[in-house]
Amino acid sequence: MSTPLNVVALSGGTGRPSRTLALTEAILAELGHHLHIKAQLIELGDIARPLGGALWRSELPDSVEQQLRLIEKADLLVVTTPVYRGSFPGHFKHLFDLIGQDALIDTPVLLAATGGSERHALVLDHQLRPLFSFLQALTLPIGVYASQAELADYRVTSEALAARIRLAAERAVPLFAAHHVLRKSA
Ligand SMILES: Cc1cc2nc3c(=O)[nH]c(=O)nc-3n(C[C@H](O)[C@H](O)[C@H](O)COP(=O)(O)O)c2cc1C
């Protein structure tokens, strides 16, 4: 068995339950069907307060510093955020302001977002993708946007959303050939 792919997921939701967390977990589960992964999940809500109190990286408490290092060392990042005012939340941006400017160069990033409205789906391409382009990360071509209605009861309840998650994972798989899960045919 190959060394597992180190997948780090950041869920940008700040409450519980969280649709953003539900989407993140669904993406991780789908990736796990195709790839041999070790998944580590960071919930922004767990670190947002100490993170927000630090203006410089050196001011971060150790526990939060460890989470930023996880992000910087990922083989694949899954980044999921709720839409706030047509973009990502300020505390989400603050986290990436404290990530090393060169730390994500060439890191593959699967982008995902949840929003109240279907009309903000372009947040992936107009807000998230430029941020990760600045960081010289390799954003995957297919991201996943989910509206509130598709995550009723904080679960993936829409078949169309499930299909988008599958497509995003399937399109990511060829990048990580060494980690493919070989399935026995029925
Ligand atoms: C401050 C705030 C601003 C929001 N702005 C938008 C918005 O501009 N567009 C949108 O579609 N949804 C917006 N929403 C709705 C959230 O994006 C949506 O409910 C999301 O799924 C919440 O994720 P969570 O359950 O992980 O917190 C906003 C919510 C909050 C609290």
JSON list of C-alpha atoms and ligand atoms in Angstrom, two decimals:
[
{"chain": "A", "resi": 1, "resn": "MET", "atom": "CA", "xyz": [0.00, 0.00, 0.00]},
{"chain": "A", "resi": 2, "resn": "SER", "atom": "CA", "xyz": [1.33, 3.47, -0.92]},
{"chain": "A", "resi": 3, "resn": "THR", "atom": "CA", "xyz": [1.93, 6.20, 1.65]},
{"chain": "A", "resi": 4, "resn": "PRO", "atom": "CA", "xyz": [-1.42, 7.96, 2.05]},
{"chain": "A", "resi": 5, "resn": "LEU", "atom": "CA", "xyz": [-1.94, 11.28, 0.34]},
{"chain": "A", "resi": 6, "resn": "ASN", "atom": "CA", "xyz": [-1.87, 13.97, 3.01]},
{"chain": "A", "resi": 7, "resn": "VAL", "atom": "CA", "xyz": [-5.19, 15.75, 2.47]},
{"chain": "A", "resi": 8, "resn": "VAL", "atom": "CA", "xyz": [-5.87, 18.75, 4.68]},
{"chain": "A", "resi": 9, "resn": "ALA", "atom": "CA", "xyz": [-9.35, 20.23, 4.62]},
{"chain": "A", "resi": 10, "resn": "LEU", "atom": "CA", "xyz": [-10.19, 23.67, 5.95]},
{"chain": "A", "resi": 11, "resn": "SER", "atom": "CA", "xyz": [-13.87, 24.18, 6.62]},
{"chain": "A", "resi": 12, "resn": "GLY", "atom": "CA", "xyz": [-14.50, 27.91, 6.88]},
{"chain": "A", "resi": 13, "resn": "GLY", "atom": "CA", "xyz": [-17.77, 27.59, 8.80]},
{"chain": "A", "resi": 14, "resn": "THR", "atom": "CA", "xyz": [-17.73, 29.06, 12.27]},
{"chain": "A", "resi": 15, "resn": "GLY", "atom": "CA", "xyz": [-20.77, 27.44, 13.87]},
{"chain": "A", "resi": 16, "resn": "ARG", "atom": "CA", "xyz": [-22.12, 23.96, 14.53]},
{"chain": "A", "resi": 17, "resn": "PRO", "atom": "CA", "xyz": [-24.00, 22.52, 12.79]},
{"chain": "A", "resi": 18, "resn": "SER", "atom": "CA", "xyz": [-22.43, 23.85, 9.63]},
{"chain": "A", "resi": 19, "resn": "ARG", "atom": "CA", "xyz": [-23.36, 23.34, 6.00]},
{"chain": "A", "resi": 20, "resn": "THR", "atom": "CA", "xyz": [-19.81, 24.16, 5.04]},
{"chain": "A", "resi": 21, "resn": "LEU", "atom": "CA", "xyz": [-18.58, 21.38, 7.30]},
{"chain": "A", "resi": 22, "resn": "ALA", "atom": "CA", "xyz": [-21.13, 18.97, 5.81]},
{"chain": "A", "resi": 23, "resn": "LEU", "atom": "CA", "xyz": [-19.90, 19.79, 2.30]},
{"chain": "A", "resi": 24, "resn": "THR", "atom": "CA", "xyz": [-16.26, 19.44, 3.37]},
{"chain": "A", "resi": 25, "resn": "GLU", "atom": "CA", "xyz": [-16.93, 16.02, 4.88]},
{"chain": "A", "resi": 26, "resn": "ALA", "atom": "CA", "xyz": [-18.79, 14.87, 1.77]},
{"chain": "A", "resi": 27, "resn": "ILE", "atom": "CA", "xyz": [-15.87, 15.91, -0.44]},
{"chain": "A", "resi": 28, "resn": "LEU", "atom": "CA", "xyz": [-13.37, 14.13, 1.81]},
{"chain": "A", "resi": 29, "resn": "ALA", "atom": "CA", "xyz": [-15.52, 10.98, 1.79]},
{"chain": "A", "resi": 30, "resn": "GLU", "atom": "CA", "xyz": [-15.71, 11.05, -2.01]},
{"chain": "A", "resi": 31, "resn": "LEU", "atom": "CA", "xyz": [-11.94, 11.55, -2.35]},
{"chain": "A", "resi": 32, "resn": "GLY", "atom": "CA", "xyz": [-11.49, 8.62, 0.01]},
{"chain": "A", "resi": 33, "resn": "HIS", "atom": "CA", "xyz": [-13.46, 6.38, -2.37]},
{"chain": "A", "resi": 34, "resn": "HIS", "atom": "CA", "xyz": [-10.87, 6.94, -5.07]},
{"chain": "A", "resi": 35, "resn": "LEU", "atom": "CA", "xyz": [-7.61, 7.69, -3.30]},
{"chain": "A", "resi": 36, "resn": "HIS", "atom": "CA", "xyz": [-5.62, 6.33, -0.40]},
{"chain": "A", "resi": 37, "resn": "ILE", "atom": "CA", "xyz": [-5.70, 9.43, 1.79]},
{"chain": "A", "resi": 38, "resn": "LYS", "atom": "CA", "xyz": [-4.97, 10.57, 5.31]},
{"chain": "A", "resi": 39, "resn": "ALA", "atom": "CA", "xyz": [-7.51, 13.32, 5.89]},
{"chain": "A", "resi": 40, "resn": "GLN", "atom": "CA", "xyz": [-7.04, 16.05, 8.48]},
{"chain": "A", "resi": 41, "resn": "LEU", "atom": "CA", "xyz": [-9.90, 18.46, 9.01]},
{"chain": "A", "resi": 42, "resn": "ILE", "atom": "CA", "xyz": [-9.52, 21.97, 10.39]},
{"chain": "A", "resi": 43, "resn": "GLU", "atom": "CA", "xyz": [-12.65, 23.85, 11.39]},
{"chain": "A", "resi": 44, "resn": "LEU", "atom": "CA", "xyz": [-12.15, 27.58, 11.24]},
{"chain": "A", "resi": 45, "resn": "GLY", "atom": "CA", "xyz": [-14.69, 28.04, 14.02]},
{"chain": "A", "resi": 46, "resn": "ASP", "atom": "CA", "xyz": [-12.32, 26.22, 16.39]},
{"chain": "A", "resi": 47, "resn": "ILE", "atom": "CA", "xyz": [-9.49, 28.68, 15.81]},
{"chain": "A", "resi": 48, "resn": "ALA", "atom": "CA", "xyz": [-11.14, 31.88, 14.53]},
{"chain": "A", "resi": 49, "resn": "ARG", "atom": "CA", "xyz": [-11.01, 33.76, 17.84]},
{"chain": "A", "resi": 50, "resn": "PRO", "atom": "CA", "xyz": [-7.32, 33.25, 18.70]},
{"chain": "A", "resi": 51, "resn": "LEU", "atom": "CA", "xyz": [-6.51, 33.61, 15.00]},
{"chain": "A", "resi": 52, "resn": "GLY", "atom": "CA", "xyz": [-8.31, 36.96, 14.86]},
{"chain": "A", "resi": 53, "resn": "GLY", "atom": "CA", "xyz": [-6.41, 38.23, 17.88]},
{"chain": "A", "resi": 54, "resn": "ALA", "atom": "CA", "xyz": [-3.05, 37.72, 16.17]},
{"chain": "A", "resi": 55, "resn": "LEU", "atom": "CA", "xyz": [-1.89, 40.42, 13.78]},
{"chain": "A", "resi": 56, "resn": "TRP", "atom": "CA", "xyz": [1.37, 38.60, 13.09]},
{"chain": "A", "resi": 57, "resn": "ARG", "atom": "CA", "xyz": [2.15, 34.91, 12.76]},
{"chain": "A", "resi": 58, "resn": "SER", "atom": "CA", "xyz": [4.50, 35.15, 15.74]},
{"chain": "A", "resi": 59, "resn": "GLU", "atom": "CA", "xyz": [1.53, 36.11, 17.91]},
{"chain": "A", "resi": 60, "resn": "LEU", "atom": "CA", "xyz": [-0.42, 32.91, 17.21]},
{"chain": "A", "resi": 61, "resn": "PRO", "atom": "CA", "xyz": [-0.91, 30.46, 20.04]},
{"chain": "A", "resi": 62, "resn": "ASP", "atom": "CA", "xyz": [0.92, 27.17, 19.45]},
{"chain": "A", "resi": 63, "resn": "SER", "atom": "CA", "xyz": [-2.29, 25.25, 18.80]},
{"chain": "A", "resi": 64, "resn": "VAL", "atom": "CA", "xyz": [-3.24, 27.57, 15.92]},
{"chain": "A", "resi": 65, "resn": "GLU", "atom": "CA", "xyz": [0.33, 27.67, 14.60]},
{"chain": "A", "resi": 66, "resn": "GLN", "atom": "CA", "xyz": [0.17, 23.86, 14.32]},
{"chain": "A", "resi": 67, "resn": "GLN", "atom": "CA", "xyz": [-2.99, 24.11, 12.20]},
{"chain": "A", "resi": 68, "resn": "LEU", "atom": "CA", "xyz": [-1.38, 26.62, 9.83]},
{"chain": "A", "resi": 69, "resn": "ARG", "atom": "CA", "xyz": [1.60, 24.28, 9.46]},
{"chain": "A", "resi": 70, "resn": "LEU", "atom": "CA", "xyz": [-0.73, 21.43, 8.57]},
{"chain": "A", "resi": 71, "resn": "ILE", "atom": "CA", "xyz": [-2.18, 23.57, 5.80]},
{"chain": "A", "resi": 72, "resn": "GLU", "atom": "CA", "xyz": [1.29, 24.48, 4.54]},
{"chain": "A", "resi": 73, "resn": "LYS", "atom": "CA", "xyz": [2.38, 20.82, 4.39]},
{"chain": "A", "resi": 74, "resn": "ALA", "atom": "CA", "xyz": [-0.69, 19.40, 2.63]},
{"chain": "A", "resi": 75, "resn": "ASP", "atom": "CA", "xyz": [-0.31, 17.28, -0.52]},
{"chain": "A", "resi": 76, "resn": "LEU", "atom": "CA", "xyz": [-3.84, 18.33, -1.39]},
{"chain": "A", "resi": 77, "resn": "LEU", "atom": "CA", "xyz": [-5.85, 21.12, 0.23]},
{"chain": "A", "resi": 78, "resn": "VAL", "atom": "CA", "xyz": [-9.63, 21.09, 0.30]},
{"chain": "A", "resi": 79, "resn": "VAL", "atom": "CA", "xyz": [-10.77, 24.61, 1.08]},
{"chain": "A", "resi": 80, "resn": "THR", "atom": "CA", "xyz": [-14.43, 25.20, 1.78]},
{"chain": "A", "resi": 81, "resn": "THR", "atom": "CA", "xyz": [-15.99, 28.46, 2.86]},
{"chain": "A", "resi": 82, "resn": "PRO", "atom": "CA", "xyz": [-19.42, 29.94, 3.46]},
{"chain": "A", "resi": 83, "resn": "VAL", "atom": "CA", "xyz": [-20.19, 32.96, 1.29]},
{"chain": "A", "resi": 84, "resn": "TYR", "atom": "CA", "xyz": [-20.35, 36.18, 3.30]},
{"chain": "A", "resi": 85, "resn": "ARG", "atom": "CA", "xyz": [-21.36, 39.36, 1.48]},
{"chain": "A", "resi": 86, "resn": "GLY", "atom": "CA", "xyz": [-20.55, 37.84, -1.89]},
{"chain": "A", "resi": 87, "resn": "SER", "atom": "CA", "xyz": [-17.07, 36.66, -0.86]},
{"chain": "A", "resi": 88, "resn": "PHE", "atom": "CA", "xyz": [-15.25, 34.60, 1.77]},
{"chain": "A", "resi": 89, "resn": "PRO", "atom": "CA", "xyz": [-15.47, 35.76, 5.39]},
{"chain": "A", "resi": 90, "resn": "GLY", "atom": "CA", "xyz": [-12.85, 38.17, 6.71]},
{"chain": "A", "resi": 91, "resn": "HIS", "atom": "CA", "xyz": [-11.51, 35.68, 9.24]},
{"chain": "A", "resi": 92, "resn": "PHE", "atom": "CA", "xyz": [-10.99, 33.15, 6.42]},
{"chain": "A", "resi": 93, "resn": "LYS", "atom": "CA", "xyz": [-8.87, 35.72, 4.54]},
{"chain": "A", "resi": 94, "resn": "HIS", "atom": "CA", "xyz": [-6.98, 36.52, 7.74]},
{"chain": "A", "resi": 95, "resn": "LEU", "atom": "CA", "xyz": [-5.90, 32.89, 8.00]},
{"chain": "A", "resi": 96, "resn": "PHE", "atom": "CA", "xyz": [-4.46, 33.00, 4.50]},
{"chain": "A", "resi": 97, "resn": "ASP", "atom": "CA", "xyz": [-2.82, 36.36, 5.25]},
{"chain": "A", "resi": 98, "resn": "LEU", "atom": "CA", "xyz": [-0.83, 34.53, 7.93]},
{"chain": "A", "resi": 99, "resn": "ILE", "atom": "CA", "xyz": [0.06, 31.53, 5.74]},
{"chain": "A", "resi": 100, "resn": "GLY", "atom": "CA", "xyz": [3.59, 31.81, 4.36]},
{"chain": "A", "resi": 101, "resn": "GLN", "atom": "CA", "xyz": [3.53, 33.65, 1.06]},
{"chain": "A", "resi": 102, "resn": "ASP", "atom": "CA", "xyz": [5.47, 30.85, -0.68]},
{"chain": "A", "resi": 103, "resn": "ALA", "atom": "CA", "xyz": [4.11, 27.95, 1.35]},
{"chain": "A", "resi": 104, "resn": "LEU", "atom": "CA", "xyz": [1.38, 26.89, -1.07]},
{"chain": "A", "resi": 105, "resn": "ILE", "atom": "CA", "xyz": [3.31, 27.20, -4.31]},
{"chain": "A", "resi": 106, "resn": "ASP", "atom": "CA", "xyz": [2.22, 24.26, -6.52]},
{"chain": "A", "resi": 107, "resn": "THR", "atom": "CA", "xyz": [-0.09, 22.83, -3.85]},
{"chain": "A", "resi": 108, "resn": "PRO", "atom": "CA", "xyz": [-3.24, 21.42, -5.47]},
{"chain": "A", "resi": 109, "resn": "VAL", "atom": "CA", "xyz": [-6.34, 23.04, -3.98]},
{"chain": "A", "resi": 110, "resn": "LEU", "atom": "CA", "xyz": [-9.92, 21.87, -4.41]},
{"chain": "A", "resi": 111, "resn": "LEU", "atom": "CA", "xyz": [-12.19, 24.88, -3.90]},
{"chain": "A", "resi": 112, "resn": "ALA", "atom": "CA", "xyz": [-15.69, 24.67, -2.46]},
{"chain": "A", "resi": 113, "resn": "ALA", "atom": "CA", "xyz": [-18.26, 27.04, -1.00]},
{"chain": "A", "resi": 114, "resn": "THR", "atom": "CA", "xyz": [-21.74, 27.11, 0.46]},
{"chain": "A", "resi": 115, "resn": "GLY", "atom": "CA", "xyz": [-24.15, 30.00, 0.20]},
{"chain": "A", "resi": 116, "resn": "GLY", "atom": "CA", "xyz": [-27.73, 30.89, 0.94]},
{"chain": "A", "resi": 117, "resn": "SER", "atom": "CA", "xyz": [-28.33, 31.61, -2.71]},
{"chain": "A", "resi": 118, "resn": "GLU", "atom": "CA", "xyz": [-27.56, 29.77, -5.94]},
{"chain": "A", "resi": 119, "resn": "ARG", "atom": "CA", "xyz": [-26.70, 33.14, -7.44]},
{"chain": "A", "resi": 120, "resn": "HIS", "atom": "CA", "xyz": [-23.36, 33.35, -5.67]},
{"chain": "A", "resi": 121, "resn": "ALA", "atom": "CA", "xyz": [-21.81, 30.22, -7.20]},
{"chain": "A", "resi": 122, "resn": "LEU", "atom": "CA", "xyz": [-19.20, 32.31, -9.01]},
{"chain": "A", "resi": 123, "resn": "VAL", "atom": "CA", "xyz": [-17.62, 33.04, -5.64]},
{"chain": "A", "resi": 124, "resn": "LEU", "atom": "CA", "xyz": [-15.41, 30.05, -6.50]},
{"chain": "A", "resi": 125, "resn": "ASP", "atom": "CA", "xyz": [-13.98, 31.65, -9.62]},
{"chain": "A", "resi": 126, "resn": "HIS", "atom": "CA", "xyz": [-14.21, 35.33, -8.76]},
{"chain": "A", "resi": 127, "resn": "GLN", "atom": "CA", "xyz": [-13.12, 35.33, -5.13]},
{"chain": "A", "resi": 128, "resn": "LEU", "atom": "CA", "xyz": [-11.46, 32.08, -4.08]},
{"chain": "A", "resi": 129, "resn": "ARG", "atom": "CA", "xyz": [-9.51, 31.29, -7.24]},
{"chain": "A", "resi": 130, "resn": "PRO", "atom": "CA", "xyz": [-7.76, 34.70, -7.39]},
{"chain": "A", "resi": 131, "resn": "LEU", "atom": "CA", "xyz": [-6.65, 34.38, -3.75]},
{"chain": "A", "resi": 132, "resn": "PHE", "atom": "CA", "xyz": [-5.07, 30.98, -4.41]},
{"chain": "A", "resi": 133, "resn": "SER", "atom": "CA", "xyz": [-3.62, 32.18, -7.71]},
{"chain": "A", "resi": 134, "resn": "PHE", "atom": "CA", "xyz": [-1.84, 34.91, -5.77]},
{"chain": "A", "resi": 135, "resn": "LEU", "atom": "CA", "xyz": [-0.40, 32.18, -3.53]},
{"chain": "A", "resi": 136, "resn": "GLN", "atom": "CA", "xyz": [0.68, 30.28, -6.71]},
{"chain": "A", "resi": 137, "resn": "ALA", "atom": "CA", "xyz": [-1.32, 27.25, -5.66]},
{"chain": "A", "resi": 138, "resn": "LEU", "atom": "CA", "xyz": [-2.71, 24.90, -8.30]},
{"chain": "A", "resi": 139, "resn": "THR", "atom": "CA", "xyz": [-6.46, 25.32, -8.02]},
{"chain": "A", "resi": 140, "resn": "LEU", "atom": "CA", "xyz": [-8.25, 22.31, -9.49]},
{"chain": "A", "resi": 141, "resn": "PRO", "atom": "CA", "xyz": [-10.46, 23.15, -12.47]},
{"chain": "A", "resi": 142, "resn": "ILE", "atom": "CA", "xyz": [-13.64, 21.80, -10.91]},
{"chain": "A", "resi": 143, "resn": "GLY", "atom": "CA", "xyz": [-14.81, 23.25, -7.61]},
{"chain": "A", "resi": 144, "resn": "VAL", "atom": "CA", "xyz": [-18.05, 22.61, -5.75]},
{"chain": "A", "resi": 145, "resn": "TYR", "atom": "CA", "xyz": [-20.66, 25.20, -4.84]},
{"chain": "A", "resi": 146, "resn": "ALA", "atom": "CA", "xyz": [-23.68, 24.21, -2.76]},
{"chain": "A", "resi": 147, "resn": "SER", "atom": "CA", "xyz": [-26.70, 26.30, -1.93]},
{"chain": "A", "resi": 148, "resn": "GLN", "atom": "CA", "xyz": [-28.44, 26.04, 1.41]},
{"chain": "A", "resi": 149, "resn": "ALA", "atom": "CA", "xyz": [-31.35, 24.17, -0.19]},
{"chain": "A", "resi": 150, "resn": "GLU", "atom": "CA", "xyz": [-29.00, 21.40, -1.33]},
{"chain": "A", "resi": 151, "resn": "LEU", "atom": "CA", "xyz": [-27.75, 20.84, 2.20]},
{"chain": "A", "resi": 152, "resn": "ALA", "atom": "CA", "xyz": [-31.05, 20.48, 4.02]},
{"chain": "A", "resi": 153, "resn": "ASP", "atom": "CA", "xyz": [-30.54, 19.04, 7.52]},
{"chain": "A", "resi": 154, "resn": "TYR", "atom": "CA", "xyz": [-26.82, 19.69, 7.09]},
{"chain": "A", "resi": 155, "resn": "ARG", "atom": "CA", "xyz": [-26.44, 16.74, 4.72]},
{"chain": "A", "resi": 156, "resn": "VAL", "atom": "CA", "xyz": [-25.98, 16.47, 0.98]},
{"chain": "A", "resi": 157, "resn": "THR", "atom": "CA", "xyz": [-29.64, 16.04, 0.05]},
{"chain": "A", "resi": 158, "resn": "SER", "atom": "CA", "xyz": [-29.48, 16.97, -3.61]},
{"chain": "A", "resi": 159, "resn": "GLU", "atom": "CA", "xyz": [-28.49, 14.40, -6.24]},
{"chain": "A", "resi": 160, "resn": "ALA", "atom": "CA", "xyz": [-27.19, 17.24, -8.44]},
{"chain": "A", "resi": 161, "resn": "LEU", "atom": "CA", "xyz": [-24.83, 18.32, -5.64]},
{"chain": "A", "resi": 162, "resn": "ALA", "atom": "CA", "xyz": [-23.73, 14.72, -5.05]},
{"chain": "A", "resi": 163, "resn": "ALA", "atom": "CA", "xyz": [-22.94, 14.48, -8.77]},
{"chain": "A", "resi": 164, "resn": "ARG", "atom": "CA", "xyz": [-20.87, 17.70, -8.65]},
{"chain": "A", "resi": 165, "resn": "ILE", "atom": "CA", "xyz": [-18.91, 16.35, -5.67]},
{"chain": "A", "resi": 166, "resn": "ARG", "atom": "CA", "xyz": [-18.26, 13.10, -7.56]},
{"chain": "A", "resi": 167, "resn": "LEU", "atom": "CA", "xyz": [-17.12, 14.99, -10.65]},
{"chain": "A", "resi": 168, "resn": "ALA", "atom": "CA", "xyz": [-14.76, 17.20, -8.64]},
{"chain": "A", "resi": 169, "resn": "ALA", "atom": "CA", "xyz": [-13.21, 14.16, -6.96]},
{"chain": "A", "resi": 170, "resn": "GLU", "atom": "CA", "xyz": [-12.98, 12.13, -10.17]},
{"chain": "A", "resi": 171, "resn": "ARG", "atom": "CA", "xyz": [-11.26, 15.01, -11.95]},
{"chain": "A", "resi": 172, "resn": "ALA", "atom": "CA", "xyz": [-8.76, 15.33, -9.08]},
{"chain": "A", "resi": 173, "resn": "VAL", "atom": "CA", "xyz": [-7.87, 11.63, -9.03]},
{"chain": "A", "resi": 174, "resn": "PRO", "atom": "CA", "xyz": [-5.54, 11.49, -12.10]},
{"chain": "A", "resi": 175, "resn": "LEU", "atom": "CA", "xyz": [-3.27, 14.05, -10.42]},
{"chain": "A", "resi": 176, "resn": "PHE", "atom": "CA", "xyz": [-2.51, 11.57, -7.67]},
{"chain": "A", "resi": 177, "resn": "ALA", "atom": "CA", "xyz": [-1.96, 8.37, -9.62]},
{"chain": "A", "resi": 178, "resn": "ALA", "atom": "CA", "xyz": [0.36, 6.90, -7.00]},
{"chain": "A", "resi": 179, "resn": "HIS", "atom": "CA", "xyz": [-2.46, 6.97, -4.45]},
{"chain": "A", "resi": 180, "resn": "HIS", "atom": "CA", "xyz": [-5.27, 5.37, -6.46]},
{"chain": "A", "resi": 181, "resn": "VAL", "atom": "CA", "xyz": [-7.39, 2.92, -4.58]},
{"chain": "A", "resi": 182, "resn": "LEU", "atom": "CA", "xyz": [-7.50, -0.23, -6.68]},
{"chain": "A", "resi": 183, "resn": "ARG", "atom": "CA", "xyz": [-11.00, -1.63, -6.60]},
{"chain": "A", "resi": 184, "resn": "LYS", "atom": "CA", "xyz": [-11.84, -5.26, -7.13]},
{"chain": "A", "resi": 185, "resn": "SER", "atom": "CA", "xyz": [-14.31, -5.67, -9.96]},
{"chain": "A", "resi": 186, "resn": "ALA", "atom": "CA", "xyz": [-17.64, -7.16, -8.95]},
{"chain": "B", "resi": 1, "resn": "LIG", "atom": "C1", "xyz": [-22.72, 37.46, 7.54]},
{"chain": "B", "resi": 1, "resn": "LIG", "atom": "C2", "xyz": [-23.30, 36.56, 6.50]},
{"chain": "B", "resi": 1, "resn": "LIG", "atom": "C3", "xyz": [-23.28, 36.94, 5.18]},
{"chain": "B", "resi": 1, "resn": "LIG", "atom": "C4", "xyz": [-23.79, 36.11, 4.18]},
{"chain": "B", "resi": 1, "resn": "LIG", "atom": "N1", "xyz": [-23.73, 36.52, 2.88]},
{"chain": "B", "resi": 1, "resn": "LIG", "atom": "C5", "xyz": [-24.17, 35.68, 1.90]},
{"chain": "B", "resi": 1, "resn": "LIG", "atom": "C6", "xyz": [-24.05, 36.06, 0.53]},
{"chain": "B", "resi": 1, "resn": "LIG", "atom": "O1", "xyz": [-23.56, 37.11, 0.19]},
{"chain": "B", "resi": 1, "resn": "LIG", "atom": "N2", "xyz": [-24.51, 35.18, -0.39]},
{"chain": "B", "resi": 1, "resn": "LIG", "atom": "C7", "xyz": [-25.07, 33.98, -0.08]},
{"chain": "B", "resi": 1, "resn": "LIG", "atom": "O2", "xyz": [-25.46, 33.23, -0.98]},
{"chain": "B", "resi": 1, "resn": "LIG", "atom": "N3", "xyz": [-25.19, 33.60, 1.22]},
{"chain": "B", "resi": 1, "resn": "LIG", "atom": "C8", "xyz": [-24.75, 34.42, 2.21]},
{"chain": "B", "resi": 1, "resn": "LIG", "atom": "N4", "xyz": [-24.86, 34.04, 3.53]},
{"chain": "B", "resi": 1, "resn": "LIG", "atom": "C9", "xyz": [-25.42, 32.71, 3.84]},
{"chain": "B", "resi": 1, "resn": "LIG", "atom": "C10", "xyz": [-24.31, 31.67, 4.09]},
{"chain": "B", "resi": 1, "resn": "LIG", "atom": "O3", "xyz": [-23.30, 31.70, 3.11]},
{"chain": "B", "resi": 1, "resn": "LIG", "atom": "C11", "xyz": [-24.90, 30.25, 4.09]},
{"chain": "B", "resi": 1, "resn": "LIG", "atom": "O4", "xyz": [-25.95, 30.14, 5.00]},
{"chain": "B", "resi": 1, "resn": "LIG", "atom": "C12", "xyz": [-23.82, 29.21, 4.39]},
{"chain": "B", "resi": 1, "resn": "LIG", "atom": "O5", "xyz": [-24.24, 27.95, 3.92]},
{"chain": "B", "resi": 1, "resn": "LIG", "atom": "C13", "xyz": [-23.52, 29.13, 5.88]},
{"chain": "B", "resi": 1, "resn": "LIG", "atom": "O6", "xyz": [-22.57, 28.13, 6.12]},
{"chain": "B", "resi": 1, "resn": "LIG", "atom": "P1", "xyz": [-22.42, 27.44, 7.57]},
{"chain": "B", "resi": 1, "resn": "LIG", "atom": "O7", "xyz": [-23.67, 26.64, 7.83]},
{"chain": "B", "resi": 1, "resn": "LIG", "atom": "O8", "xyz": [-21.22, 26.58, 7.44]},
{"chain": "B", "resi": 1, "resn": "LIG", "atom": "O9", "xyz": [-22.23, 28.57, 8.55]},
{"chain": "B", "resi": 1, "resn": "LIG", "atom": "C14", "xyz": [-24.36, 34.87, 4.53]},
{"chain": "B", "resi": 1, "resn": "LIG", "atom": "C15", "xyz": [-24.40, 34.48, 5.89]},
{"chain": "B", "resi": 1, "resn": "LIG", "atom": "C16", "xyz": [-23.87, 35.31, 6.86]},
{"chain": "B", "resi": 1, "resn": "LIG", "atom": "C17", "xyz": [-23.93, 34.87, 8.31]}
]
